[in-house]
PDB file of C-alpha atoms and ligand atoms in Angstrom:
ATOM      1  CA  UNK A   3      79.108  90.355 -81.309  1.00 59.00           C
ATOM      2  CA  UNK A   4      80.686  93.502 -82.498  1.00 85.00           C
ATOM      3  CA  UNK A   5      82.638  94.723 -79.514  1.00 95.00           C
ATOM      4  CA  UNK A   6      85.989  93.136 -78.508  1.00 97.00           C
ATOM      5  CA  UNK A   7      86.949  91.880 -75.142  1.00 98.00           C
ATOM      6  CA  UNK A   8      89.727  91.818 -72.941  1.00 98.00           C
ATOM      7  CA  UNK A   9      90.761  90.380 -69.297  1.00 98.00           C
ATOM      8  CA  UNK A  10      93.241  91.197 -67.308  1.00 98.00           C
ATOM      9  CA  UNK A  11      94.683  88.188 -65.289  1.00 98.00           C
ATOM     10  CA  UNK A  12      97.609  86.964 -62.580  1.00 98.00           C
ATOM     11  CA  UNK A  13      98.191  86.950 -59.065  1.00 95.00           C
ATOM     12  CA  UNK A  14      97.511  89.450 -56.267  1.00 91.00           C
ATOM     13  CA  UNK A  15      99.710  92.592 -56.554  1.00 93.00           C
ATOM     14  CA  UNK A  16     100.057  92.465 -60.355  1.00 95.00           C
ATOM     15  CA  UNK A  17      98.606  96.134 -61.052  1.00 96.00           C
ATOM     16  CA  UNK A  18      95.980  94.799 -62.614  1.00 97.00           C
ATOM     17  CA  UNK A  19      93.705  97.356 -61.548  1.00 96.00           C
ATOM     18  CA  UNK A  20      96.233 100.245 -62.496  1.00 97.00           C
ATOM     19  CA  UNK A  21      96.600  98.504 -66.063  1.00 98.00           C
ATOM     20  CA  UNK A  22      93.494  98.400 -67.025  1.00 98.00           C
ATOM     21  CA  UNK A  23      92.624 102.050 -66.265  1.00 98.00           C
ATOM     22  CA  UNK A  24      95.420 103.050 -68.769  1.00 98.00           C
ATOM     23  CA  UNK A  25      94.812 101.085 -71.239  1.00 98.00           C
ATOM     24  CA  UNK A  26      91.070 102.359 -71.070  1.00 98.00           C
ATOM     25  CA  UNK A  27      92.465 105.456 -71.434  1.00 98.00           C
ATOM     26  CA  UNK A  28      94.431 104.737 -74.223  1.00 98.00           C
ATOM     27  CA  UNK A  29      91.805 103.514 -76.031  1.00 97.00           C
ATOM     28  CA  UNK A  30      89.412 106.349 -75.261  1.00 98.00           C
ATOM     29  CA  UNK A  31      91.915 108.362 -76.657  1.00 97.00           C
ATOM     30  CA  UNK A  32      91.273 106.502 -79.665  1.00 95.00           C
ATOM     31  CA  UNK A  33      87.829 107.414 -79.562  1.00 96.00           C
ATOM     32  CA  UNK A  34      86.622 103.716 -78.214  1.00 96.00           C
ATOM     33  CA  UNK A  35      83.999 103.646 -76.327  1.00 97.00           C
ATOM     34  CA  UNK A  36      85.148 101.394 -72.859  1.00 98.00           C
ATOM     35  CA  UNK A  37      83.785  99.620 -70.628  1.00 98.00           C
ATOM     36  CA  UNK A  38      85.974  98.840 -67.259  1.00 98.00           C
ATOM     37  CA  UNK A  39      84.911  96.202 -65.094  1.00 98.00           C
ATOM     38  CA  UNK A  40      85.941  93.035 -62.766  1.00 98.00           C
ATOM     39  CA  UNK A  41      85.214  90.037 -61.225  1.00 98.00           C
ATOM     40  CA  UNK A  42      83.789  89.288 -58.379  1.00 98.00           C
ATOM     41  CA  UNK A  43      81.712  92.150 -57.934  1.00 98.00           C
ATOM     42  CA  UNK A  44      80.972  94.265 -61.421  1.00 98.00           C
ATOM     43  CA  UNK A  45      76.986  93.917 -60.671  1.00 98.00           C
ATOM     44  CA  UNK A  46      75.164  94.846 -57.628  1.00 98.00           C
ATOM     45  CA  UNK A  47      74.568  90.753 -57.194  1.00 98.00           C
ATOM     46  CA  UNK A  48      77.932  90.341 -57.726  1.00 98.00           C
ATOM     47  CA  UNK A  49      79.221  92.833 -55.145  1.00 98.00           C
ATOM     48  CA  UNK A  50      77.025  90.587 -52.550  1.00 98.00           C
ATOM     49  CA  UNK A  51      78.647  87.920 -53.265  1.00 98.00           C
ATOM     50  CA  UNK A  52      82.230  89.614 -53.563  1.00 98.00           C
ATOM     51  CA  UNK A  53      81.687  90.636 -49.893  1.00 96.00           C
ATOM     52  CA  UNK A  54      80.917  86.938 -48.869  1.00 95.00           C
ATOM     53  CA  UNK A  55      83.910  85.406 -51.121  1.00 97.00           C
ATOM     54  CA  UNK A  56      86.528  87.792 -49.709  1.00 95.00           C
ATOM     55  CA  UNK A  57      85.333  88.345 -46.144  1.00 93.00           C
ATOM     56  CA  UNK A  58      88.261  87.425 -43.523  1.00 88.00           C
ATOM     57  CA  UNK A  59      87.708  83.704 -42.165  1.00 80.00           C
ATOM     58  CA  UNK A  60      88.212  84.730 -38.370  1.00 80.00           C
ATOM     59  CA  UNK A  61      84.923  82.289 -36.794  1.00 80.00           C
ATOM     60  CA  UNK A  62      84.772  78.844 -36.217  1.00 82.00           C
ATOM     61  CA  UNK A  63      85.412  76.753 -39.136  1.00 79.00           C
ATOM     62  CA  UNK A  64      81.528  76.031 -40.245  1.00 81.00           C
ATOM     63  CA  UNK A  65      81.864  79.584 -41.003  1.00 83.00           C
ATOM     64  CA  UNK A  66      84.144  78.927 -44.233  1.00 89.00           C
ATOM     65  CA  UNK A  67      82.817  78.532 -47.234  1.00 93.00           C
ATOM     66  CA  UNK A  68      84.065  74.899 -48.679  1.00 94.00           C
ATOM     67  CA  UNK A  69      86.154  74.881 -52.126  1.00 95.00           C
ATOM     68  CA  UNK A  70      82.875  73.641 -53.956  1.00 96.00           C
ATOM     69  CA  UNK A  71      80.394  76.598 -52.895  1.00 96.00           C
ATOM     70  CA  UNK A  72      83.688  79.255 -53.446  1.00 97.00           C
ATOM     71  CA  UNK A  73      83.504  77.918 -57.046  1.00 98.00           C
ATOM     72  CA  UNK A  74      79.824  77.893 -57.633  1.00 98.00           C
ATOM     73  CA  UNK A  75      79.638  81.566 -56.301  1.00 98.00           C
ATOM     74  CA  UNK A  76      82.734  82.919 -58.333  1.00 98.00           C
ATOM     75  CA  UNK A  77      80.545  81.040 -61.163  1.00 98.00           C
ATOM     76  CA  UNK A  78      77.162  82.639 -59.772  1.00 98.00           C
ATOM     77  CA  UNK A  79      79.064  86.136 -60.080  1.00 98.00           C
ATOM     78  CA  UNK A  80      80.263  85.336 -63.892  1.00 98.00           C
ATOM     79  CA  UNK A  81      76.888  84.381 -64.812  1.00 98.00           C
ATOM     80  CA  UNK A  82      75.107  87.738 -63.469  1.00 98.00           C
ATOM     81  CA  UNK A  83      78.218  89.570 -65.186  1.00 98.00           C
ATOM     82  CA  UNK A  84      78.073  88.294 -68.410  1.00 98.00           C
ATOM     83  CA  UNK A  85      74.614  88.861 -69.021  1.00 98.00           C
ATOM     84  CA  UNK A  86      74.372  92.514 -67.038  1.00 98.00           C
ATOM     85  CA  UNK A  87      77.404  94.306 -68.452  1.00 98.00           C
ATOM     86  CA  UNK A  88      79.896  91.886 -70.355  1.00 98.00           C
ATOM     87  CA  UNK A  89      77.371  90.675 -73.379  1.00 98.00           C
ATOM     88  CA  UNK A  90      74.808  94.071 -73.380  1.00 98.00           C
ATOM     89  CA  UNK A  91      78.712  96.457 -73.969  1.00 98.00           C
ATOM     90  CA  UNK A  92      80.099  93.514 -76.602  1.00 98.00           C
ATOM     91  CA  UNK A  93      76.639  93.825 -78.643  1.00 97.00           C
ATOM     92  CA  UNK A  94      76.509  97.558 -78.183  1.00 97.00           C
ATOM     93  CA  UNK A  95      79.903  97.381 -79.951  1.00 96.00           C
ATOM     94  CA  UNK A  96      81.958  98.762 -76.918  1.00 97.00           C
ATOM     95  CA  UNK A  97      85.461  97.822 -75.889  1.00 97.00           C
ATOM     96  CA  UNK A  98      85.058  95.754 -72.717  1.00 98.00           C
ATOM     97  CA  UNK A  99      88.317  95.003 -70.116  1.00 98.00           C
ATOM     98  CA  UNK A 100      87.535  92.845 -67.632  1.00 98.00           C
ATOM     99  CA  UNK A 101      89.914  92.890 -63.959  1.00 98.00           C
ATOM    100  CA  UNK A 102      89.657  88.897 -63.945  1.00 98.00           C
ATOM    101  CA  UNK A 103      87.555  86.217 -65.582  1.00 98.00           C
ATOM    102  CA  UNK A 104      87.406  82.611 -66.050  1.00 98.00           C
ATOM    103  CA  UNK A 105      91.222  81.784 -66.232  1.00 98.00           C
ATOM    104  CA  UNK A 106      91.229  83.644 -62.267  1.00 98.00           C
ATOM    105  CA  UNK A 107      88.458  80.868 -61.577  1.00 98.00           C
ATOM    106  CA  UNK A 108      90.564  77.678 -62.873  1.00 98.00           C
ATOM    107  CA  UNK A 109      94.159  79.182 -61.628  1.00 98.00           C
ATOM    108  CA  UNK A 110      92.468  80.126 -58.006  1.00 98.00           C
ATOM    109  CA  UNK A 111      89.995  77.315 -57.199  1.00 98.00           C
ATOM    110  CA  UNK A 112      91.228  74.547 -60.091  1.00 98.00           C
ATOM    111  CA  UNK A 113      95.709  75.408 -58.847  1.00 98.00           C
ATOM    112  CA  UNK A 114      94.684  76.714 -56.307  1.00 98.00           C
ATOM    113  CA  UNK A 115      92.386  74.433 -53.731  1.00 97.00           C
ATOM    114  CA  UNK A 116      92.822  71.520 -55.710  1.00 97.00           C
ATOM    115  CA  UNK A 117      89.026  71.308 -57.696  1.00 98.00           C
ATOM    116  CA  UNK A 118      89.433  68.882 -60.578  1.00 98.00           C
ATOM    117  CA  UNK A 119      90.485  71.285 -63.888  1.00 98.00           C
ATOM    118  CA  UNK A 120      88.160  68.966 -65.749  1.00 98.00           C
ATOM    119  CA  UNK A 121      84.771  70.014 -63.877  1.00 98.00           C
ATOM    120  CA  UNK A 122      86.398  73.353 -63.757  1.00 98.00           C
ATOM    121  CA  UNK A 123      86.114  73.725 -67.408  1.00 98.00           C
ATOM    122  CA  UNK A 124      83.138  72.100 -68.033  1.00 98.00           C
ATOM    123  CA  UNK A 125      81.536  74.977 -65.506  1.00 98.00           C
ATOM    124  CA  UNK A 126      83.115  77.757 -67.215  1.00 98.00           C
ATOM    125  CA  UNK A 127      82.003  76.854 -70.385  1.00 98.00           C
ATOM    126  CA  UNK A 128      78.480  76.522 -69.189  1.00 98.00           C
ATOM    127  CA  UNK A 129      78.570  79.771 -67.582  1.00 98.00           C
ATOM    128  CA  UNK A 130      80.823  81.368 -70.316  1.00 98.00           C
ATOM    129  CA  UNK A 131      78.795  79.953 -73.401  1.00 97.00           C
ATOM    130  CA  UNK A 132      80.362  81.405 -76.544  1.00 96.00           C
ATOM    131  CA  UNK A 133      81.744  84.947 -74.627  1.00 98.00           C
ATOM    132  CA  UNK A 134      85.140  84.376 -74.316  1.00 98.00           C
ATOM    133  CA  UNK A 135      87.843  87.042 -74.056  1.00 98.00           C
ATOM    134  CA  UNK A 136      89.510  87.729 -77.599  1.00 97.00           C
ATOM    135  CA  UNK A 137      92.834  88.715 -75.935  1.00 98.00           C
ATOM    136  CA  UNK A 138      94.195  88.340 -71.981  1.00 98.00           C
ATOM    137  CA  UNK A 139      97.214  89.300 -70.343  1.00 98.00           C
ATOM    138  CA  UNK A 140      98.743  87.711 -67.597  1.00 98.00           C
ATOM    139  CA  UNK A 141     100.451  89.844 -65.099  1.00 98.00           C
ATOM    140  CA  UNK A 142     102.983  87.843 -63.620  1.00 98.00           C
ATOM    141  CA  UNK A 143     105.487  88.193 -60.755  1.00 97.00           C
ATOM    142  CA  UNK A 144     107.206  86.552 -58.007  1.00 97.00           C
ATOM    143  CA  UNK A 145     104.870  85.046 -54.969  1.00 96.00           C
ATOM    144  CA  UNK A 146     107.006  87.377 -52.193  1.00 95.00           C
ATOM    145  CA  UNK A 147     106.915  90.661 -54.648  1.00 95.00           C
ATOM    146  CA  UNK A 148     103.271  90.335 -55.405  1.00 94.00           C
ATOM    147  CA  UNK A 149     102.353  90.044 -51.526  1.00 91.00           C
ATOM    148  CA  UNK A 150     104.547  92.488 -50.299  1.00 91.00           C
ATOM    149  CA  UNK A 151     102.742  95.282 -53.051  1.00 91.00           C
ATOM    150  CA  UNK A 152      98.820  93.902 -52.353  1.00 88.00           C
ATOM    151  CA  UNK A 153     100.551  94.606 -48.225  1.00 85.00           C
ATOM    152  CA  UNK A 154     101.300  97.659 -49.218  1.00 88.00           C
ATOM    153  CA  UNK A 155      98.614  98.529 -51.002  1.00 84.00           C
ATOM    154  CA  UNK A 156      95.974  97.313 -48.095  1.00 82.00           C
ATOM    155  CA  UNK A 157      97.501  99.533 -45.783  1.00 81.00           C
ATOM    156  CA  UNK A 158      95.249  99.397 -42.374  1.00 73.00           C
ATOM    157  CA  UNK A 159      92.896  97.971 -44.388  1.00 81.00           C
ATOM    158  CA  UNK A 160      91.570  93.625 -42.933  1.00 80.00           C
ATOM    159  CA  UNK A 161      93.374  91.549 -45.394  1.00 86.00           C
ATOM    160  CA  UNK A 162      91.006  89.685 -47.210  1.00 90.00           C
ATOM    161  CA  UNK A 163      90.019  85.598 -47.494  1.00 88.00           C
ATOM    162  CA  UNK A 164      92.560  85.165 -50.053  1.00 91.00           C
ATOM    163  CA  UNK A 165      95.454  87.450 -49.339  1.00 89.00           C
ATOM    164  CA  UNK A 166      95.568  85.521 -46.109  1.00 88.00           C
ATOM    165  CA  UNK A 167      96.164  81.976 -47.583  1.00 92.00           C
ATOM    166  CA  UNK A 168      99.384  79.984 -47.694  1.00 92.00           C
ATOM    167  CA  UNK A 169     102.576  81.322 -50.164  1.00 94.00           C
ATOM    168  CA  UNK A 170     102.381  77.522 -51.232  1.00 96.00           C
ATOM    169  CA  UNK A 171      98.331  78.156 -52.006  1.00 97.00           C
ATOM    170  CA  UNK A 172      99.950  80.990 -53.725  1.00 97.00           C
ATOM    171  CA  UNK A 173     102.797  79.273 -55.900  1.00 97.00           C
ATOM    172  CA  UNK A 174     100.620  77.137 -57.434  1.00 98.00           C
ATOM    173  CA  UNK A 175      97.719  79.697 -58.685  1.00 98.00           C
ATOM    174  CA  UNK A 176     100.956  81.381 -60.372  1.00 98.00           C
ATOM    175  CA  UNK A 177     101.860  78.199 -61.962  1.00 98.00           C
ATOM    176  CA  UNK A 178      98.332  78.011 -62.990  1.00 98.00           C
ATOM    177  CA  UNK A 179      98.683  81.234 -65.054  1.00 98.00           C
ATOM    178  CA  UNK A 180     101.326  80.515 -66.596  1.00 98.00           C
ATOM    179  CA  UNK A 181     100.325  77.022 -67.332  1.00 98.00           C
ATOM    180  CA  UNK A 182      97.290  78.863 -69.039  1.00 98.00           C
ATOM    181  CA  UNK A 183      99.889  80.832 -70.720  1.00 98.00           C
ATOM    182  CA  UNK A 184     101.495  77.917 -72.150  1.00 98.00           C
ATOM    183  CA  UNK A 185      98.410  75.945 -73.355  1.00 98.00           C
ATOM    184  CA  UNK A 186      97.000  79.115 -75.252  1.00 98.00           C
ATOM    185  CA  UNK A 187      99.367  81.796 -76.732  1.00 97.00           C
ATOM    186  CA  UNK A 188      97.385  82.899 -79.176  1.00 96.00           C
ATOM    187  CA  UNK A 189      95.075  84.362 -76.659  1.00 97.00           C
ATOM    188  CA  UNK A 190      97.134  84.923 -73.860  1.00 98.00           C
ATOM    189  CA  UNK A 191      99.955  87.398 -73.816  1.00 98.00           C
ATOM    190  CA  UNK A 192     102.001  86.724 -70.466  1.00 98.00           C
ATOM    191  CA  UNK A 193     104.093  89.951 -69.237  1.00 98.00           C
ATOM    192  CA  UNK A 194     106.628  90.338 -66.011  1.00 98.00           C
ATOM    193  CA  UNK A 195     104.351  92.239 -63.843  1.00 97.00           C
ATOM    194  CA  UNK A 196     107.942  93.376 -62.111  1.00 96.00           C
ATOM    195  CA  UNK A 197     108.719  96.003 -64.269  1.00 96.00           C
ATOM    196  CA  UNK A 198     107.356  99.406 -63.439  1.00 96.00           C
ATOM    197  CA  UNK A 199     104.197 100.336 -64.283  1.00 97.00           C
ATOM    198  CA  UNK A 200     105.103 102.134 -67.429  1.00 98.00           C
ATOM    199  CA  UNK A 201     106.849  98.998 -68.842  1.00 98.00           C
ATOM    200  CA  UNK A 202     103.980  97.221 -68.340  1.00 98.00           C
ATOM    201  CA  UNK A 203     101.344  99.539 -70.188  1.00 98.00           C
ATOM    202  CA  UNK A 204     104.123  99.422 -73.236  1.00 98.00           C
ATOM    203  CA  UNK A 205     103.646  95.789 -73.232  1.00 98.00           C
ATOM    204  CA  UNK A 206     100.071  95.486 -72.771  1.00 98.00           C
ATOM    205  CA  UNK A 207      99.861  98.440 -75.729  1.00 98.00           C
ATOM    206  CA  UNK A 208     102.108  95.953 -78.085  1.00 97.00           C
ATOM    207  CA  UNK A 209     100.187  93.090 -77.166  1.00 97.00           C
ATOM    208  CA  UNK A 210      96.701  94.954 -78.026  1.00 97.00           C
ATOM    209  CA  UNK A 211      98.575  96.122 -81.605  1.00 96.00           C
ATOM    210  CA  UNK A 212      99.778  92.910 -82.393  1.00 93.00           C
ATOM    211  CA  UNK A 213      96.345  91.166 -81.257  1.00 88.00           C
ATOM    212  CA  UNK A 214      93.974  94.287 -81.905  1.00 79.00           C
ATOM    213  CA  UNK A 215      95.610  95.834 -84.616  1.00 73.00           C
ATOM    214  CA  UNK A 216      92.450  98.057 -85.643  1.00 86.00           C
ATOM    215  CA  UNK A 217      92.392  99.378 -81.656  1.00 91.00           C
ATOM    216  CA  UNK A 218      95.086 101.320 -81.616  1.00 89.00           C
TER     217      UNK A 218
HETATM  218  P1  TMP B 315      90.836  91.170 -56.626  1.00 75.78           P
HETATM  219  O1  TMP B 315      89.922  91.258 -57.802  1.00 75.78           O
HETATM  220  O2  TMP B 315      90.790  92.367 -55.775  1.00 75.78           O
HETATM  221  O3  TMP B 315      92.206  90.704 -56.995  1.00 75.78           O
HETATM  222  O4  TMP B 315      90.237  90.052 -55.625  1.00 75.78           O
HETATM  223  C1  TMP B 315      89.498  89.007 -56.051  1.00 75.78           C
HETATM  224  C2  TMP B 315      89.969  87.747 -55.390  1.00 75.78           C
HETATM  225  O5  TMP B 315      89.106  86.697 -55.821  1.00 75.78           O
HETATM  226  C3  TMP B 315      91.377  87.354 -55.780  1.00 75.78           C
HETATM  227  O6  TMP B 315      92.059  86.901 -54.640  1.00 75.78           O
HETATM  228  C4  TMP B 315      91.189  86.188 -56.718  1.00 75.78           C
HETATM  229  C5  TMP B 315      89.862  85.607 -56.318  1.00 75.78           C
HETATM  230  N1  TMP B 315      89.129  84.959 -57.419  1.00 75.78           N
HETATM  231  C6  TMP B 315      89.014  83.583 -57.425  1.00 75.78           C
HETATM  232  O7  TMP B 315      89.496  82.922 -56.521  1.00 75.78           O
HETATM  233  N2  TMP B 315      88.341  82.980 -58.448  1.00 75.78           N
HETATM  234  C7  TMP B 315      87.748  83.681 -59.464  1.00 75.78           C
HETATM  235  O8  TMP B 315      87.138  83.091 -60.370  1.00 75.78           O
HETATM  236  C8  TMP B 315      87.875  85.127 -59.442  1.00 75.78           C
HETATM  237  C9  TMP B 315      87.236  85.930 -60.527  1.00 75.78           C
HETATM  238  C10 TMP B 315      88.573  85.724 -58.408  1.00 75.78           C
END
């Protein structure tokens, strides 16, 4: 594999999104060739299935989707994605940046609804085989800031399956990032998704240098 890949992680409201559009553009800049793309939804399977994992749970409750099936079809959505854009833009020896991946799945459904971190791995690796991300930041920030932004952000807009759950669902998929954080600094560079926007494209530009070097 001669491309190099990179996710973007954290909780709701993190700029995410926003960060990895300037960092693709930094690297363009440096003549890589990019590909931007996320999770659930970067294939036209996947965006099926995004629509079903995020739709608002307003019906009766044989409606909801139980914490197994969410995890299967977040895993369902990885396994279309790795072998439609992730794996064909690492071989073609592109940059790919990835708006959440596996650590979303274990911090979410593992911290998140309680699904045993063990199983959780063994799944990811499974789906994830040998394409794991070379370098991922973690956007992190306070529970309140991060909801009040993704509020903001929604505008008018039905708030979705999981902007709607508990702050204490919340709290503990931010403890999961940073517990991921902990366990693996070599891969994972955590930055304080509070700062404006700017401050956080200088860090995520230091971390690619330090982790990257021959990227930028
Ligand atoms: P977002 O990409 O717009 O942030 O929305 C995706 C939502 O899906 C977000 O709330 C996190 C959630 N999610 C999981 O619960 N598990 C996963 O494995 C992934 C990739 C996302």
């Amino acid at each position: 594999m001669s491309g190099f890949f990179i996710t973007f992680e954290g909780s709701e409201g993190g700029g995410k999104t926003t960060q990895v559009s300037l960092l693709a553009a930094a690297l363009r800049g440096r003549g890589h060739d990019v590909v931007e793309t996320r999770e659930p939804g970067g294939t036209p399977v996947g965006q099926t299935l995004r629509q079903l994992l995020l739709r608002p749970h307003t019906g009766p409750p044989t409606d909801r989707l139980v914490s197994p099936a969410e995890l299967l079809l977040m895993l369902a959505d990885r396994a279309q994605h790795i072998h439609e854009v992730i794996l064909p833009g690492l071989h073609a020896g592109r940059i790919v940046l990835c708006d959440r991946y596996a650590d979303s799945t274990t911090a979410y459904q593992g911290y998140g609804r309680g699904v045993d971190l063990a199983e959780i791995a063994r799944l990811n690796a499974f789906v994830c085989g040998a394409c794991r991300p070379q370098l991922t930041f973690v956007l992190d920030l306070p529970v309140a800031v991060g909801m009040q932004r993704a509020h903001e952000r929604r505008g008018a807009a039905a708030v979705d399956h999981f902007e709607a759950a508990s702050v204490a669902f919340h709290e503990r998929v931010r403890e999961g990032f940073l517990a991921i954080a902990r366990a693996e600094p070599a891969r994972v560079c955590l930055i304080d998704a509070a700062q404006p926007v700017e401050a956080v494209h200088a860090a995520v530009l230091a971390g690619v240098r330090k982790r990257g070097p021959a990227l930028l």
